[in-house]
XYZ file of C-alpha atoms in Angstrom:
586
model
C 8.524 -18.540 -19.443
C 8.191 -16.367 -22.759
C 10.883 -13.900 -23.525
C 8.471 -10.707 -22.463
C 7.459 -12.182 -19.296
C 11.183 -12.939 -18.633
C 11.995 -9.213 -19.622
C 9.228 -8.000 -17.335
C 10.551 -10.125 -14.525
C 14.216 -8.726 -15.204
C 12.585 -5.402 -15.044
C 10.673 -5.855 -11.703
C 14.018 -7.300 -10.392
C 16.125 -4.059 -11.135
C 13.259 -1.796 -9.770
C 13.216 -3.327 -6.380
C 17.003 -4.276 -6.142
C 16.666 -7.885 -5.629
C 19.998 -9.493 -5.750
C 21.333 -11.396 -8.954
C 21.452 -14.631 -7.100
C 17.729 -14.637 -6.003
C 16.112 -18.167 -7.182
C 13.969 -17.617 -10.033
C 10.859 -19.102 -8.509
C 10.976 -16.805 -5.478
C 11.427 -13.896 -7.979
C 8.528 -14.876 -9.843
C 6.528 -15.152 -6.421
C 7.455 -11.818 -5.622
C 6.570 -10.469 -8.854
C 3.182 -12.065 -9.153
C 2.199 -10.898 -5.469
C 3.133 -7.483 -6.352
C 1.008 -7.383 -9.510
C -2.333 -8.880 -7.893
C -1.578 -6.648 -4.596
C -0.997 -3.366 -6.549
C -4.094 -3.980 -8.441
C -6.294 -4.008 -5.046
C -4.235 -1.384 -3.069
C -2.655 1.678 -4.534
C -0.288 2.712 -1.920
C 3.197 1.521 -1.833
C 3.806 -1.564 0.103
C 6.740 -4.136 0.641
C 5.877 -7.051 -1.580
C 7.839 -9.272 1.232
C 5.190 -8.574 3.849
C 2.448 -10.361 1.750
C 4.682 -13.348 0.418
C 4.222 -16.219 2.498
C 5.608 -19.102 0.374
C 8.149 -21.546 1.624
C 7.659 -24.469 3.947
C 4.485 -24.732 5.595
C 2.837 -22.432 3.290
C -0.587 -24.386 2.737
C -0.293 -24.333 -0.871
C -0.369 -20.388 -1.303
C 2.349 -18.088 -1.853
C 0.870 -14.895 -1.199
C -1.902 -13.602 1.223
C -3.150 -10.222 1.838
C -6.032 -8.724 4.210
C -7.655 -5.420 2.896
C -9.832 -3.472 5.417
C -11.496 -0.461 4.092
C -9.323 -0.616 1.228
C -6.182 -0.605 3.057
C -3.559 -3.199 3.302
C -3.463 -4.408 6.960
C -1.048 -6.517 9.093
C -1.905 -5.403 12.708
C -4.927 -5.631 15.177
C -4.205 -2.079 15.767
C -4.773 -1.172 11.971
C -7.895 -2.898 12.023
C -9.144 -1.016 15.065
C -8.381 2.284 13.693
C -9.670 1.803 10.468
C -13.061 0.253 11.993
C -13.257 3.419 14.312
C -12.725 5.832 11.349
C -15.373 4.326 9.247
C -17.500 2.854 11.757
C -17.714 -0.462 9.967
C -15.435 -3.225 8.390
C -15.328 -3.817 4.763
C -13.031 -7.087 4.467
C -11.208 -8.716 1.332
C -9.215 -11.811 2.039
C -6.537 -12.300 -0.930
C -4.755 -15.621 -1.803
C -2.185 -16.021 -4.369
C -0.467 -19.005 -5.797
C 1.836 -18.510 -8.477
C 3.542 -21.061 -10.740
C 6.263 -21.008 -13.299
C 4.944 -23.723 -15.296
C 3.218 -23.467 -18.482
C -0.380 -24.870 -17.858
C -3.200 -25.152 -15.461
C -2.799 -28.179 -13.224
C -5.978 -29.500 -11.821
C -4.452 -31.201 -8.976
C -2.401 -28.017 -8.002
C -5.650 -26.082 -8.597
C -7.367 -28.169 -5.843
C -4.631 -28.132 -3.644
C -4.354 -24.452 -3.580
C -8.440 -24.129 -3.026
C -7.969 -26.734 -0.365
C -5.046 -24.787 1.451
C -7.563 -21.866 1.546
C -10.395 -23.801 2.891
C -7.954 -25.124 5.666
C -6.765 -21.892 6.547
C -10.326 -20.794 7.850
C -11.040 -24.090 9.625
C -10.645 -24.399 13.487
C -6.891 -25.197 14.460
C -4.102 -24.786 11.927
C -1.804 -27.728 10.891
C 1.381 -27.748 13.336
C 3.742 -27.411 10.540
C 2.240 -24.002 9.289
C 5.071 -21.261 8.968
C 4.955 -18.183 10.913
C 3.757 -15.752 8.463
C 0.600 -17.805 7.930
C 0.324 -17.851 11.640
C 0.457 -14.221 12.222
C -2.242 -14.097 9.188
C -4.415 -16.438 10.771
C -4.352 -14.768 14.268
C -5.254 -11.515 12.534
C -8.147 -13.352 10.673
C -9.488 -14.664 13.816
C -9.425 -10.894 15.370
C -11.106 -9.710 12.500
C -14.022 -12.190 12.741
C -14.415 -11.473 16.428
C -15.430 -8.057 15.159
C -17.987 -9.520 12.654
C -20.762 -7.234 14.210
C -19.262 -4.418 12.458
C -18.955 -6.031 9.314
C -20.476 -3.930 6.410
C -21.245 -7.382 4.877
C -19.577 -10.759 4.954
C -15.842 -10.597 3.858
C -14.660 -11.196 0.504
C -12.562 -14.239 -0.518
C -10.455 -13.640 -3.803
C -8.276 -16.492 -4.893
C -5.678 -15.731 -7.769
C -3.882 -18.755 -9.592
C -1.146 -17.528 -11.827
C 0.704 -19.422 -14.370
C 2.983 -18.983 -17.727
C 0.282 -20.974 -19.566
C -2.923 -19.777 -21.331
C -6.359 -20.178 -19.532
C -8.605 -21.714 -22.076
C -11.765 -22.120 -19.768
C -11.008 -26.018 -19.595
C -14.278 -27.458 -18.397
C -12.704 -29.708 -16.070
C -10.692 -26.852 -14.343
C -13.901 -24.880 -14.177
C -15.680 -28.015 -12.420
C -12.879 -28.183 -9.964
C -13.085 -24.648 -9.298
C -16.883 -24.354 -8.783
C -16.681 -27.099 -6.609
C -13.997 -25.668 -4.420
C -16.248 -22.372 -4.341
C -19.374 -24.197 -2.993
C -17.340 -25.758 -0.235
C -16.341 -22.054 0.718
C -19.914 -20.829 0.483
C -20.965 -23.538 2.983
C -18.663 -22.405 5.574
C -20.759 -18.944 5.547
C -17.719 -16.896 6.319
C -17.883 -14.840 3.261
C -20.430 -13.101 1.066
C -21.609 -15.768 -1.386
C -21.294 -13.416 -4.267
C -17.849 -12.227 -3.270
C -16.180 -15.727 -3.593
C -13.852 -15.566 -6.523
C -11.413 -17.818 -8.292
C -9.431 -15.521 -10.746
C -7.240 -17.385 -12.998
C -4.417 -15.472 -14.489
C -2.378 -16.743 -17.344
C 0.719 -15.312 -19.054
C -1.000 -12.728 -21.218
C -3.122 -11.326 -18.480
C 0.038 -11.129 -16.078
C 1.856 -9.113 -18.724
C -1.072 -6.786 -19.206
C -1.382 -6.391 -15.312
C 2.265 -5.560 -14.960
C 2.126 -2.990 -18.002
C -0.645 -1.197 -16.556
C 0.771 -0.857 -13.105
C 3.620 0.495 -14.909
C 2.429 3.005 -17.540
C 0.339 6.142 -16.991
C -3.168 5.485 -17.182
C -4.314 6.810 -20.962
C -8.252 6.331 -21.499
C -10.833 7.387 -24.090
C -14.201 8.297 -23.604
C -17.199 10.053 -25.540
C -17.939 13.198 -23.513
C -20.533 14.590 -25.974
C -22.560 16.764 -23.714
C -19.900 19.272 -22.548
C -19.014 22.900 -22.778
C -15.838 24.526 -22.551
C -15.051 26.580 -19.336
C -13.345 30.065 -20.084
C -9.722 30.574 -19.820
C -8.214 30.176 -16.490
C -4.822 30.990 -15.051
C -2.735 27.999 -14.832
C -5.322 25.633 -16.642
C -4.661 24.556 -20.211
C -8.042 23.849 -20.954
C -11.328 22.905 -18.880
C -14.640 21.375 -19.591
C -17.813 20.630 -17.616
C -20.803 18.583 -18.698
C -22.708 15.206 -18.246
C -21.419 11.790 -18.996
C -23.333 8.473 -19.232
C -22.267 6.377 -16.193
C -21.491 3.493 -18.196
C -18.985 5.695 -20.298
C -17.708 6.954 -17.274
C -16.841 3.645 -15.913
C -14.488 3.131 -19.234
C -12.370 5.967 -17.231
C -11.931 3.946 -14.025
C -12.011 0.166 -15.158
C -8.794 -1.618 -16.121
C -8.735 -4.008 -19.295
C -10.313 -6.847 -17.299
C -12.974 -4.667 -15.881
C -11.333 -4.058 -12.317
C -11.362 -1.017 -10.547
C -8.387 1.119 -11.093
C -7.652 1.958 -7.621
C -4.443 4.222 -8.632
C -6.897 6.617 -9.947
C -8.196 7.986 -6.883
C -6.237 10.598 -4.649
C -5.929 8.337 -1.801
C -4.430 10.659 0.649
C -7.451 12.686 0.392
C -10.468 10.433 1.060
C -10.926 6.643 1.201
C -14.098 5.032 0.121
C -16.255 5.620 3.130
C -17.965 2.276 2.803
C -21.536 1.949 3.676
C -22.229 5.355 5.412
C -25.739 7.379 5.079
C -24.658 9.430 2.102
C -23.282 6.324 0.268
C -26.503 4.495 0.936
C -28.611 7.374 -0.316
C -26.728 7.319 -3.435
C -26.978 3.391 -3.980
C -30.752 3.732 -3.398
C -31.044 6.500 -6.077
C -29.445 4.149 -8.506
C -31.657 1.025 -7.272
C -34.988 3.137 -7.208
C -36.243 3.035 -10.940
C -38.706 5.991 -10.100
C -35.640 8.396 -9.514
C -32.688 6.840 -11.049
C -32.768 9.093 -13.910
C -32.616 11.994 -11.664
C -29.078 10.850 -10.536
C -27.440 13.552 -12.460
C -29.318 16.389 -10.211
C -28.887 14.481 -6.923
C -25.172 13.882 -7.355
C -22.155 16.247 -6.948
C -20.354 14.735 -9.571
C -16.781 13.970 -10.334
C -13.687 16.039 -10.745
C -10.930 14.803 -13.055
C -7.520 16.422 -13.474
C -5.430 15.443 -16.211
C -1.776 16.272 -17.342
C -3.230 16.322 -21.151
C -5.824 15.421 -23.285
C -6.281 14.831 -27.258
C -9.960 15.979 -28.311
C -11.442 14.633 -31.655
C -15.020 16.047 -31.858
C -16.444 14.669 -28.748
C -14.059 11.810 -28.451
C -11.795 12.680 -25.680
C -8.282 10.990 -24.863
C -7.295 11.644 -21.370
C -3.799 11.172 -20.283
C -2.193 10.858 -16.736
C -5.299 11.734 -14.602
C -6.528 11.399 -11.171
C -9.970 11.513 -9.900
C -9.537 14.063 -7.260
C -13.223 14.307 -6.055
C -15.932 11.610 -6.191
C -14.069 8.490 -4.878
C -17.527 7.696 -3.084
C -19.588 7.900 -6.283
C -17.243 6.121 -8.322
C -16.820 3.091 -6.058
C -20.676 3.076 -6.042
C -21.029 3.324 -9.553
C -18.493 0.403 -10.062
C -20.307 -1.848 -7.379
C -23.908 -1.375 -9.516
C -22.018 -1.164 -12.805
C -24.243 -4.235 -14.044
C -27.361 -2.259 -13.807
C -26.046 0.987 -15.243
C -26.995 2.197 -18.817
C -26.592 5.352 -20.980
C -29.577 6.880 -19.598
C -28.076 7.651 -16.117
C -25.956 10.476 -16.523
C -23.076 11.829 -14.094
C -21.820 15.534 -13.629
C -18.180 15.873 -14.896
C -15.754 18.480 -14.387
C -12.506 17.883 -16.427
C -9.217 20.165 -15.913
C -6.068 19.983 -17.539
C -3.180 21.676 -15.562
C 0.493 20.849 -14.894
C 0.481 23.552 -12.403
C 0.773 21.936 -9.277
C -0.670 24.779 -6.946
C -3.547 24.953 -9.153
C -4.122 21.014 -8.422
C -3.860 21.429 -4.893
C -6.535 24.414 -4.919
C -8.933 22.176 -6.949
C -8.470 19.406 -4.437
C -8.867 21.417 -1.378
C -11.954 23.143 -2.798
C -13.593 19.983 -4.041
C -13.112 18.115 -0.698
C -14.557 20.408 1.753
C -18.341 19.211 1.363
C -17.773 16.290 3.957
C -15.504 15.355 6.947
C -12.154 15.110 5.883
C -9.516 13.252 8.306
C -6.460 14.843 9.647
C -4.069 13.041 7.165
C -6.268 13.989 4.034
C -4.542 16.899 2.904
C -1.113 16.276 4.427
C 0.576 16.045 1.127
C -0.423 19.512 0.278
C 1.178 21.271 3.184
C 4.280 23.497 2.660
C 6.357 21.390 4.932
C 5.496 18.323 2.902
C 6.836 19.967 -0.405
C 9.844 21.381 1.442
C 10.563 17.910 2.937
C 10.423 16.633 -0.621
C 12.700 19.277 -1.689
C 15.449 18.368 0.962
C 15.412 14.767 -0.090
C 16.024 15.775 -3.681
C 18.925 18.016 -2.579
C 21.333 15.099 -2.284
C 22.734 15.249 -5.769
C 26.563 14.760 -5.618
C 28.212 11.707 -6.939
C 29.153 11.035 -3.215
C 25.492 11.104 -2.345
C 24.460 8.996 -5.401
C 24.048 5.564 -3.716
C 22.182 7.338 -0.631
C 19.950 9.214 -2.433
C 16.163 8.576 -1.503
C 12.790 10.218 -3.084
C 10.150 11.470 -0.999
C 6.782 10.513 -2.597
C 4.370 12.893 -0.787
C 1.696 12.267 -3.559
C 1.026 8.380 -4.375
C 2.848 7.108 -7.157
C 4.485 10.464 -7.993
C 7.731 8.530 -8.877
C 6.108 5.539 -10.733
C 7.359 6.258 -13.862
C 10.595 8.276 -12.983
C 12.734 6.458 -10.591
C 13.928 3.191 -11.941
C 15.029 2.062 -8.055
C 11.735 1.748 -6.675
C 13.209 0.527 -3.078
C 14.591 3.895 -2.950
C 11.036 5.708 -2.934
C 9.665 6.777 0.563
C 5.919 7.228 1.095
C 4.449 9.418 3.697
C 3.615 6.108 5.815
C 6.918 4.814 5.690
C 8.237 8.235 6.647
C 6.106 8.516 9.741
C 6.870 5.131 11.099
C 10.705 5.480 10.509
C 10.788 9.023 12.216
C 8.566 8.191 15.121
C 10.706 5.065 15.635
C 14.203 6.523 15.519
C 13.594 9.894 16.894
C 10.611 9.532 19.370
C 11.243 6.117 20.730
C 7.933 4.589 19.473
C 8.744 1.726 17.193
C 5.880 -0.154 18.971
C 3.453 2.281 17.657
C 4.028 1.360 14.101
C 1.275 -1.194 13.990
C -1.409 1.497 13.851
C -2.879 2.921 10.930
C -0.657 5.895 9.911
C -3.565 8.387 10.100
C -4.237 7.317 13.584
C -0.584 7.592 14.467
C -0.265 11.207 13.033
C -3.308 12.449 14.776
C -2.333 11.246 18.062
C 1.391 12.683 17.798
C 0.329 15.664 15.580
C 2.503 18.094 17.765
C 5.445 15.868 17.466
C 5.599 14.917 13.524
C 5.718 17.318 10.709
C 6.201 20.456 12.715
C 6.964 23.592 10.877
C 9.958 24.262 13.147
C 11.749 20.829 12.562
C 14.714 20.135 10.600
C 14.391 18.028 7.699
C 17.437 15.845 8.402
C 16.032 13.499 11.085
C 13.124 12.749 8.517
C 15.710 11.827 5.940
C 18.083 10.181 8.275
C 15.434 7.592 9.548
C 14.392 6.230 6.329
C 18.172 6.128 5.148
C 18.740 3.943 8.100
C 15.682 1.769 7.311
C 16.532 1.637 3.637
C 20.058 0.427 4.392
C 18.902 -2.304 6.961
C 15.966 -3.488 4.318
C 18.823 -3.658 1.604
C 20.636 -5.851 4.078
C 17.748 -8.131 4.446
C 16.872 -8.473 1.127
C 20.621 -9.399 -0.031
C 20.365 -11.961 2.637
C 23.385 -10.266 4.511
C 21.267 -10.194 7.677
C 18.833 -13.152 8.514
C 14.923 -12.470 7.206
C 13.779 -13.151 10.821
C 14.993 -9.530 11.799
C 12.890 -7.882 9.440
C 10.127 -7.614 11.837
C 12.305 -5.630 14.199
C 13.257 -2.811 11.466
C 11.628 -0.052 13.377
C 13.124 -1.066 16.722
C 16.603 -1.443 15.096
C 16.279 2.213 14.066
C 15.909 3.253 17.711
C 18.557 1.230 18.934
C 21.048 2.493 16.382
C 20.128 6.234 17.271
C 21.282 5.337 20.719
C 24.411 3.416 19.857
C 25.452 6.397 17.791
C 24.193 9.297 19.971
C 22.848 8.149 23.258
C 19.661 8.101 24.979
C 19.022 12.057 25.204
C 16.183 13.510 22.921
C 17.641 14.503 19.606
C 17.500 18.184 18.710
C 14.513 18.261 16.172
C 14.218 22.047 15.710
C 16.246 23.621 12.706
C 19.682 24.964 14.353
C 23.745 24.806 13.587
C 23.646 22.331 16.603
C 20.978 20.007 15.059
C 22.358 20.189 11.650
C 25.872 18.928 13.082
C 24.051 16.154 14.924
C 22.577 14.715 11.842
C 25.444 15.171 9.427
C 27.781 13.242 11.978
C 25.164 10.211 11.615
C 24.740 10.765 7.858
C 28.568 10.416 7.745
C 28.398 7.059 9.521
C 25.495 5.751 7.258
C 27.607 6.595 4.332
C 30.520 4.233 5.320
C 29.580 0.589 4.639
C 32.040 -0.971 7.528
C 30.729 1.067 10.180
C 27.039 0.398 9.215
C 27.842 -3.424 9.489
C 29.177 -2.961 12.732
C 26.154 -0.971 13.895
C 23.739 -3.741 12.452
C 25.585 -6.480 14.046
C 25.326 -4.708 17.590
C 21.734 -3.832 17.058
C 21.080 -7.345 16.434
C 23.166 -8.429 19.349
C 20.923 -6.160 21.670
C 17.693 -7.372 19.951
C 18.966 -11.041 20.596
C 19.829 -10.393 24.216
C 16.269 -8.794 24.995
C 14.302 -11.132 22.837
C 15.968 -14.404 24.587
C 15.537 -12.976 28.176
C 12.957 -14.848 30.605
C 10.390 -11.572 30.349
C 10.169 -12.045 26.670
C 11.185 -15.396 25.175
C 7.461 -16.728 25.454
C 6.623 -13.922 22.970
C 6.650 -14.220 19.388
C 8.650 -11.589 17.201
C 5.265 -10.047 15.974
C 4.084 -9.928 19.506
C 7.231 -8.375 20.797
C 6.978 -5.601 18.421
C 3.880 -4.237 19.916
C 4.950 -4.013 23.599
C 6.041 -0.671 24.729
C 7.880 -2.438 27.539
C 9.962 -4.461 24.979
C 10.982 -0.995 23.351
C 11.737 0.527 26.866
C 13.738 -2.675 27.667
C 15.791 -2.316 24.317
C 16.561 1.092 25.209
C 18.016 0.174 28.479
C 20.168 -2.969 27.076
C 21.328 -0.074 24.284
C 22.526 2.403 26.703
C 24.159 -0.464 28.572
C 25.848 -1.794 25.548
C 27.106 1.797 24.615
C 28.474 2.246 27.895
C 30.444 -1.072 27.957
C 31.903 -0.424 24.485
C 32.952 2.815 25.677
C 34.560 1.532 29.048
C 36.353 -1.313 26.889
C 37.966 1.283 24.730
């Protein structure tokens, strides 16, 4: 491993709080999985959830299923996303990482064969639990094949510290494997890809993920918009579509998902409007009219540098035009400089101005409940509450509420302390609404179903912070091997159990009041005492073990148990009994 890759690996280890004694191949596996999946999915995720390496791994170390541009781990999420967009756009992603400095034909062959075997009827008996769960979800997705927009993609990433030189023997081996996968007819033939990532490419990917986006375009046909309060400068004009692609593509030509304001509107797939846009680009008779028929794209940037018609745009987001951008990317091979796109380019550091632009430019089509969530006053106030823990005593327990995707990407060293909106919702409903079994749902649907119970204006901010701090401490214990990895799947159930152990089964006071503040301050004090936390975790594990091993539940896998409402109910009863016994023993 070269010195620069080693430095990047050390940087990743510090950012995500991996212990000093973690084995280098395992750390490299996490590093690679983080890099690859982050390119395909812009929201924050736990890299260990996509890491499947170890015994019985079928020759791949990482695997992910992306449905309608969302990373999914449950059947409930698949159902929710299918119902939202009335269809399924599916990508299967497989990753093999090697610390060696070469691309080995035999190992590449094993990797491709492992992917082939994953989709065959009947998995080998020695397969690990992570891959079994992944296969179970895969089978469920294929049962919904009538709802496929097109057959799924299959992306295979093979990563080493060597140099990829397009060796003909390796290419022949890869092509043969792809042909075998095509014969299964499980995938769109044009979307079966083997992507070799060498040391240089891996460094570029990690650097691009960490750095703020900085792109240069030739925006010749533009005019200056008159001065507007809160806006440094603004331009409106038209841009050749092939020039626009320079803004939204990475160095290797892939789409930069992180540019799109994912809390507003995801790509809607093959809906009537998008089909119409695609048809305009396909039809030679009208494609030059695209500039008149499309609403265009709105770009909000922190700064620009302008030299004549050449614009260098820094730290920007595409806040409107996600649908158009994805379609243009999909049709990029057929685009040229004769097809133009309307562009608005706005430079501002004023958050309220940005919010108004986002709201105004996203009102033309249906927007889901969660779309403008991050813009709500409660969310800003909750972020401020998280940021209020600044004392030396609170430093170790400081968390950062990321209401906007990646807002802390270049500010916070320890990424394990960053709380996304999705994570916040799951922690809160688990610890204070007794609903850990519902966390498998897509967060937008969960929010919609419980909208009168989550992020209510009268709520105290404390329970939101406390729930995430508890989960953060639990995950730190898992990451450091203080607690066995097998309990990771129960993390949301653990939150519910811990609340009962500390405060009993009665509903927690959620509204702002002196009483509720005192209630959460008490919990907070316990969470800041490592010895008490260790005792709590041991008690919670004991309760999980007792219920899991009972006659009723021993037949279920941990993944299945976490979805059962009656398992949550039994845990509540067991926690009450345990707490009562402890009190009586005292």
